[in-house]
Short mmCIF file of C-alpha atoms and ligand atoms in Angstrom, two decimals:
data_model
loop_
_atom_site.label_atom_id
_atom_site.label_comp_id
_atom_site.label_asym_id
_atom_site.label_seq_id
_atom_site.Cartn_x
_atom_site.Cartn_y
_atom_site.Cartn_z
CA UNK X 1 32.64 69.26 27.35
CA UNK X 2 35.83 71.32 27.23
CA UNK X 3 38.48 70.41 29.81
CA UNK X 4 38.83 73.52 31.94
CA UNK X 5 42.14 74.57 33.40
CA UNK X 6 42.67 74.42 37.16
CA UNK X 7 42.22 78.21 37.26
CA UNK X 8 38.67 77.97 35.94
CA UNK X 9 37.83 75.40 38.62
CA UNK X 10 39.19 77.76 41.27
CA UNK X 11 37.13 80.63 39.84
CA UNK X 12 33.92 78.58 39.75
CA UNK X 13 34.39 77.43 43.34
CA UNK X 14 35.02 81.00 44.50
CA UNK X 15 32.01 82.34 42.57
CA UNK X 16 29.71 79.70 44.07
CA UNK X 17 30.89 80.44 47.60
CA UNK X 18 30.43 84.22 47.19
CA UNK X 19 27.09 83.51 45.46
CA UNK X 20 25.78 81.63 48.52
CA UNK X 21 26.69 84.55 50.75
CA UNK X 22 25.04 87.09 48.44
CA UNK X 23 21.90 84.95 48.08
CA UNK X 24 21.47 84.88 51.88
CA UNK X 25 21.86 88.65 51.99
CA UNK X 26 19.56 89.22 49.01
CA UNK X 27 16.70 87.54 50.90
CA UNK X 28 17.23 89.99 53.78
CA UNK X 29 17.25 92.97 51.43
CA UNK X 30 13.60 92.34 50.62
CA UNK X 31 12.61 92.90 54.28
CA UNK X 32 14.81 95.96 54.59
CA UNK X 33 13.07 97.81 51.73
CA UNK X 34 10.28 98.78 54.10
CA UNK X 35 12.47 99.81 57.02
CA UNK X 36 13.04 103.55 57.50
CA UNK X 37 16.83 103.12 57.30
CA UNK X 38 16.66 101.22 54.02
CA UNK X 39 19.07 98.52 52.89
CA UNK X 40 22.03 100.77 51.87
CA UNK X 41 24.54 99.90 54.61
CA UNK X 42 23.49 96.27 54.64
CA UNK X 43 24.15 95.97 50.88
CA UNK X 44 27.56 97.66 51.20
CA UNK X 45 28.47 95.05 53.82
CA UNK X 46 27.15 92.22 51.60
CA UNK X 47 29.29 93.50 48.73
CA UNK X 48 32.42 93.74 50.93
CA UNK X 49 31.80 90.29 52.39
CA UNK X 50 31.50 88.79 48.90
CA UNK X 51 34.77 90.42 47.84
CA UNK X 52 36.53 89.09 50.96
CA UNK X 53 35.32 85.56 50.13
CA UNK X 54 36.55 85.86 46.56
CA UNK X 55 39.91 87.28 47.62
CA UNK X 56 40.41 84.52 50.18
CA UNK X 57 39.44 81.73 47.78
CA UNK X 58 41.42 83.01 44.80
CA UNK X 59 44.57 84.01 46.67
CA UNK X 60 44.63 80.89 48.80
CA UNK X 61 45.13 78.78 45.69
CA UNK X 62 47.14 81.35 43.70
CA UNK X 63 49.02 83.36 46.33
CA UNK X 64 51.40 84.82 43.73
CA UNK X 65 48.72 86.50 41.63
CA UNK X 66 47.62 90.09 42.09
CA UNK X 67 44.05 91.00 43.05
CA UNK X 68 42.15 93.98 41.66
CA UNK X 69 38.62 94.20 43.05
CA UNK X 70 35.94 96.87 43.14
CA UNK X 71 35.78 97.06 46.92
CA UNK X 72 39.40 97.06 48.10
CA UNK X 73 42.87 98.41 47.37
CA UNK X 74 44.71 96.53 44.66
CA UNK X 75 47.08 93.80 45.85
CA UNK X 76 50.19 93.46 43.73
CA UNK X 77 51.22 89.83 43.37
CA UNK X 78 54.73 88.36 43.44
CA UNK X 79 53.94 87.36 39.84
CA UNK X 80 53.43 90.77 38.20
CA UNK X 81 52.10 89.21 34.97
CA UNK X 82 48.93 87.75 36.47
CA UNK X 83 46.07 89.31 38.39
CA UNK X 84 42.47 88.59 39.24
CA UNK X 85 40.03 91.31 38.21
CA UNK X 86 36.91 90.98 40.32
CA UNK X 87 33.50 92.55 40.73
CA UNK X 88 31.88 90.81 43.71
CA UNK X 89 28.48 92.32 42.96
CA UNK X 90 27.79 93.73 39.53
CA UNK X 91 24.31 95.26 39.47
CA UNK X 92 24.52 96.66 42.99
CA UNK X 93 21.60 99.02 42.42
CA UNK X 94 19.40 96.11 41.35
CA UNK X 95 20.45 94.15 44.45
CA UNK X 96 19.69 97.16 46.64
CA UNK X 97 16.19 97.42 45.23
CA UNK X 98 15.46 93.69 45.45
CA UNK X 99 15.64 93.28 41.66
CA UNK X 100 16.87 89.78 40.77
CA UNK X 101 19.44 90.76 38.15
CA UNK X 102 23.03 90.88 39.43
CA UNK X 103 26.16 88.76 39.18
CA UNK X 104 29.67 88.01 40.34
CA UNK X 105 32.37 88.64 37.76
CA UNK X 106 35.89 87.16 37.89
CA UNK X 107 38.54 87.53 35.20
CA UNK X 108 42.13 86.40 35.07
CA UNK X 109 44.52 88.75 33.30
CA UNK X 110 47.89 87.53 32.03
CA UNK X 111 50.35 90.01 30.53
CA UNK X 112 47.55 92.50 29.97
CA UNK X 113 45.23 90.03 28.26
CA UNK X 114 42.15 88.35 29.76
CA UNK X 115 42.66 84.59 29.57
CA UNK X 116 39.89 83.18 31.77
CA UNK X 117 36.46 84.44 32.76
CA UNK X 118 33.59 83.43 35.01
CA UNK X 119 30.35 85.35 35.48
CA UNK X 120 27.87 83.82 37.91
CA UNK X 121 24.22 84.75 38.26
CA UNK X 122 23.17 82.89 41.42
CA UNK X 123 19.46 83.70 41.02
CA UNK X 124 19.18 81.82 37.74
CA UNK X 125 22.03 79.45 38.65
CA UNK X 126 23.75 80.52 35.43
CA UNK X 127 27.52 80.06 35.34
CA UNK X 128 29.11 81.68 32.27
CA UNK X 129 32.62 80.42 31.58
CA UNK X 130 35.24 81.25 28.98
CA UNK X 131 38.86 80.43 28.58
CA UNK X 132 41.10 81.70 25.79
CA UNK X 133 40.80 79.21 22.95
CA UNK X 134 38.23 77.08 24.82
CA UNK X 135 34.98 78.70 23.67
CA UNK X 136 32.26 80.22 25.82
CA UNK X 137 29.89 78.20 27.95
CA UNK X 138 26.72 78.61 29.96
CA UNK X 139 26.78 75.86 32.59
CA UNK X 140 27.60 72.81 30.47
CA UNK X 141 26.36 74.17 27.13
CA UNK X 142 28.45 75.93 24.53
CA UNK X 143 27.14 79.41 23.70
CA UNK X 144 27.44 81.59 20.63
CA UNK X 145 26.56 85.14 19.73
CA UNK X 146 23.29 85.63 17.85
CA UNK X 147 23.02 84.78 14.18
CA UNK X 148 20.84 87.75 13.24
CA UNK X 149 22.08 89.86 10.35
CA UNK X 150 19.56 92.71 10.11
CA UNK X 151 19.96 95.54 12.59
CA UNK X 152 16.25 96.33 12.42
CA UNK X 153 15.55 92.89 13.99
CA UNK X 154 18.14 93.26 16.74
CA UNK X 155 17.95 94.05 20.44
CA UNK X 156 20.78 96.02 22.02
CA UNK X 157 21.59 96.67 25.65
CA UNK X 158 23.22 99.70 27.21
CA UNK X 159 23.67 101.53 30.49
CA UNK X 160 21.95 104.80 31.34
CA UNK X 161 23.74 107.51 33.30
CA UNK X 162 22.34 108.15 36.76
CA UNK X 163 22.58 110.67 39.59
CA UNK X 164 23.42 113.70 37.46
CA UNK X 165 26.21 112.03 35.52
CA UNK X 166 27.61 114.27 32.79
CA UNK X 167 27.25 111.76 29.95
CA UNK X 168 23.45 112.07 29.72
CA UNK X 169 23.48 114.16 26.48
CA UNK X 170 25.82 111.65 24.78
CA UNK X 171 23.59 108.75 25.80
CA UNK X 172 20.47 110.51 24.55
CA UNK X 173 22.20 111.16 21.22
CA UNK X 174 23.22 107.47 21.02
CA UNK X 175 19.62 106.45 21.62
CA UNK X 176 18.31 108.91 19.04
CA UNK X 177 20.52 107.23 16.41
CA UNK X 178 20.06 103.58 17.39
CA UNK X 179 16.38 103.37 18.38
CA UNK X 180 14.94 104.01 14.91
CA UNK X 181 17.36 101.44 13.44
CA UNK X 182 16.70 98.40 15.68
CA UNK X 183 14.04 96.30 17.41
CA UNK X 184 14.72 97.65 20.90
CA UNK X 185 17.16 98.78 23.56
CA UNK X 186 17.28 97.33 27.10
CA UNK X 187 18.87 98.66 30.31
CA UNK X 188 18.95 95.90 32.92
CA UNK X 189 21.70 97.36 35.09
CA UNK X 190 24.51 94.79 35.23
CA UNK X 191 27.26 95.26 32.65
CA UNK X 192 28.80 91.82 33.24
CA UNK X 193 25.46 90.16 32.47
CA UNK X 194 24.90 92.45 29.47
CA UNK X 195 28.10 91.08 27.95
CA UNK X 196 27.26 87.51 28.99
CA UNK X 197 23.87 87.89 27.26
CA UNK X 198 25.60 89.05 24.06
CA UNK X 199 27.80 85.94 24.28
CA UNK X 200 24.70 83.77 24.74
CA UNK X 201 22.94 85.35 21.74
CA UNK X 202 20.20 86.88 23.92
CA UNK X 203 21.21 90.42 23.05
CA UNK X 204 22.61 91.14 19.59
CA UNK X 205 24.88 93.86 20.91
CA UNK X 206 25.75 96.11 23.85
CA UNK X 207 27.48 99.42 24.38
CA UNK X 208 28.29 101.56 27.39
CA UNK X 209 30.80 104.19 28.55
CA UNK X 210 32.31 105.07 31.92
CA UNK X 211 32.59 101.56 33.29
CA UNK X 212 35.44 100.02 35.23
CA UNK X 213 37.71 97.14 34.26
CA UNK X 214 36.04 94.84 36.83
CA UNK X 215 32.59 95.39 35.20
CA UNK X 216 33.71 94.21 31.77
CA UNK X 217 36.94 92.16 31.97
CA UNK X 218 35.25 88.74 32.15
CA UNK X 219 32.44 89.66 29.74
CA UNK X 220 34.83 90.78 27.00
CA UNK X 221 36.44 87.34 26.86
CA UNK X 222 33.02 85.64 26.89
CA UNK X 223 31.94 87.66 23.84
CA UNK X 224 35.19 86.93 22.02
CA UNK X 225 35.04 83.19 22.75
CA UNK X 226 31.38 83.10 21.70
CA UNK X 227 32.40 84.36 18.27
CA UNK X 228 31.53 88.02 18.82
CA UNK X 229 33.55 91.19 18.50
CA UNK X 230 34.21 94.12 20.79
CA UNK X 231 36.11 97.40 20.90
CA UNK X 232 36.27 100.65 22.80
CA UNK X 233 33.77 103.39 21.98
CA UNK X 234 36.78 105.61 21.23
CA UNK X 235 38.66 104.94 17.96
CA UNK X 236 42.09 104.67 19.60
CA UNK X 237 40.86 103.41 22.96
CA UNK X 238 41.11 100.13 24.80
CA UNK X 239 38.04 98.93 26.71
CA UNK X 240 39.90 97.71 29.79
CA UNK X 241 41.63 101.02 30.31
CA UNK X 242 39.00 103.53 29.14
CA UNK X 243 35.97 101.63 30.50
CA UNK X 244 33.92 101.83 27.33
CA UNK X 245 32.68 98.98 25.18
CA UNK X 246 30.86 98.19 21.98
CA UNK X 247 30.17 94.46 21.54
CA UNK X 248 28.08 92.58 19.01
CA UNK X 249 27.88 89.64 16.69
CA UNK X 250 30.18 89.79 13.67
CA UNK X 251 27.43 90.52 11.11
CA UNK X 252 26.38 93.82 12.62
CA UNK X 253 29.56 94.85 14.44
CA UNK X 254 30.93 97.39 11.93
CA UNK X 255 27.54 98.95 11.34
CA UNK X 256 26.87 99.13 15.09
CA UNK X 257 30.29 100.72 15.77
CA UNK X 258 29.53 103.38 13.12
CA UNK X 259 26.17 104.20 14.72
CA UNK X 260 27.60 104.48 18.25
CA UNK X 261 30.66 106.46 17.17
CA UNK X 262 28.47 108.56 14.88
CA UNK X 263 30.92 108.04 11.99
C1 LIP M 301 27.27 98.89 37.47
C2 LIP M 301 27.08 98.29 36.09
C3 LIP M 301 25.88 98.94 35.45
C4 LIP M 301 26.42 100.26 35.02
C5 LIP M 301 26.82 101.08 36.24
C6 LIP M 301 27.69 100.32 37.22
P1 LIP M 301 28.17 97.96 39.83
O1 LIP M 301 28.25 98.16 38.21
O2 LIP M 301 27.08 96.97 35.98
O3 LIP M 301 25.35 98.26 34.33
O4 LIP M 301 25.51 100.96 34.21
O5 LIP M 301 27.50 102.22 35.79
O6 LIP M 301 29.05 100.36 36.87
O7 LIP M 301 28.44 99.31 40.41
O8 LIP M 301 26.83 97.46 40.16
O9 LIP M 301 29.26 96.97 40.10
#
């Protein structure tokens, strides 16, 4: 097994601690579905609590690093070259509805590059880990992107716009091009896990637009370290800044990029 850096150990410990808190709250959410008030406020509090745990754990050990999380204002660190990029609860809508598909995502950025990544799915007790140059791992097993070569046999994941979002026509056009060319498209609702599944060879590829850096930072490194490729949906874009991603195994990557960009 690869010898992780101290940072990865810190990230794993933090993810497990936040995971225990979210698991306790997830059990409550089930009861709240039937209450007239619904679980909305409760889930917002669960999300905030998880981010507080992560912030405390990560900054206690690395007080000089910055912290950029979904739920709070960015903290600039004394070391401006390093920051944690954190999504305490990716797949919030799933969590809210009692659907067991959500995760904690933690990435470490150094000089603009992601160098360490942990994505934790507490329900399945799946800890995805990647470190630059150290490969990608699921618990103690090395993972790789899928070996499929024919697009028609492949399964892709994506996100679907919700609540009147303006990118619905673009998404429908994407689907019209990709669906006839592949074995299926899935929308499971947690971008971090979508990327982790590409890294683990479960999905052959994934694309989505309008995400945030915390949704994808850790997953991008996992895909890369698992032997996959990724880029922005936009020809001159950068995923971490424009929030779009196309990721896949190397055999289909160029073809997949062409389909999504409609080249
Ligand atoms: C969500 C993603 C989901 C995506 C949503 C949203 P959140 O993250 O993981 O797959 O389609 O746009 O960004 O809000 O649950 O952290």
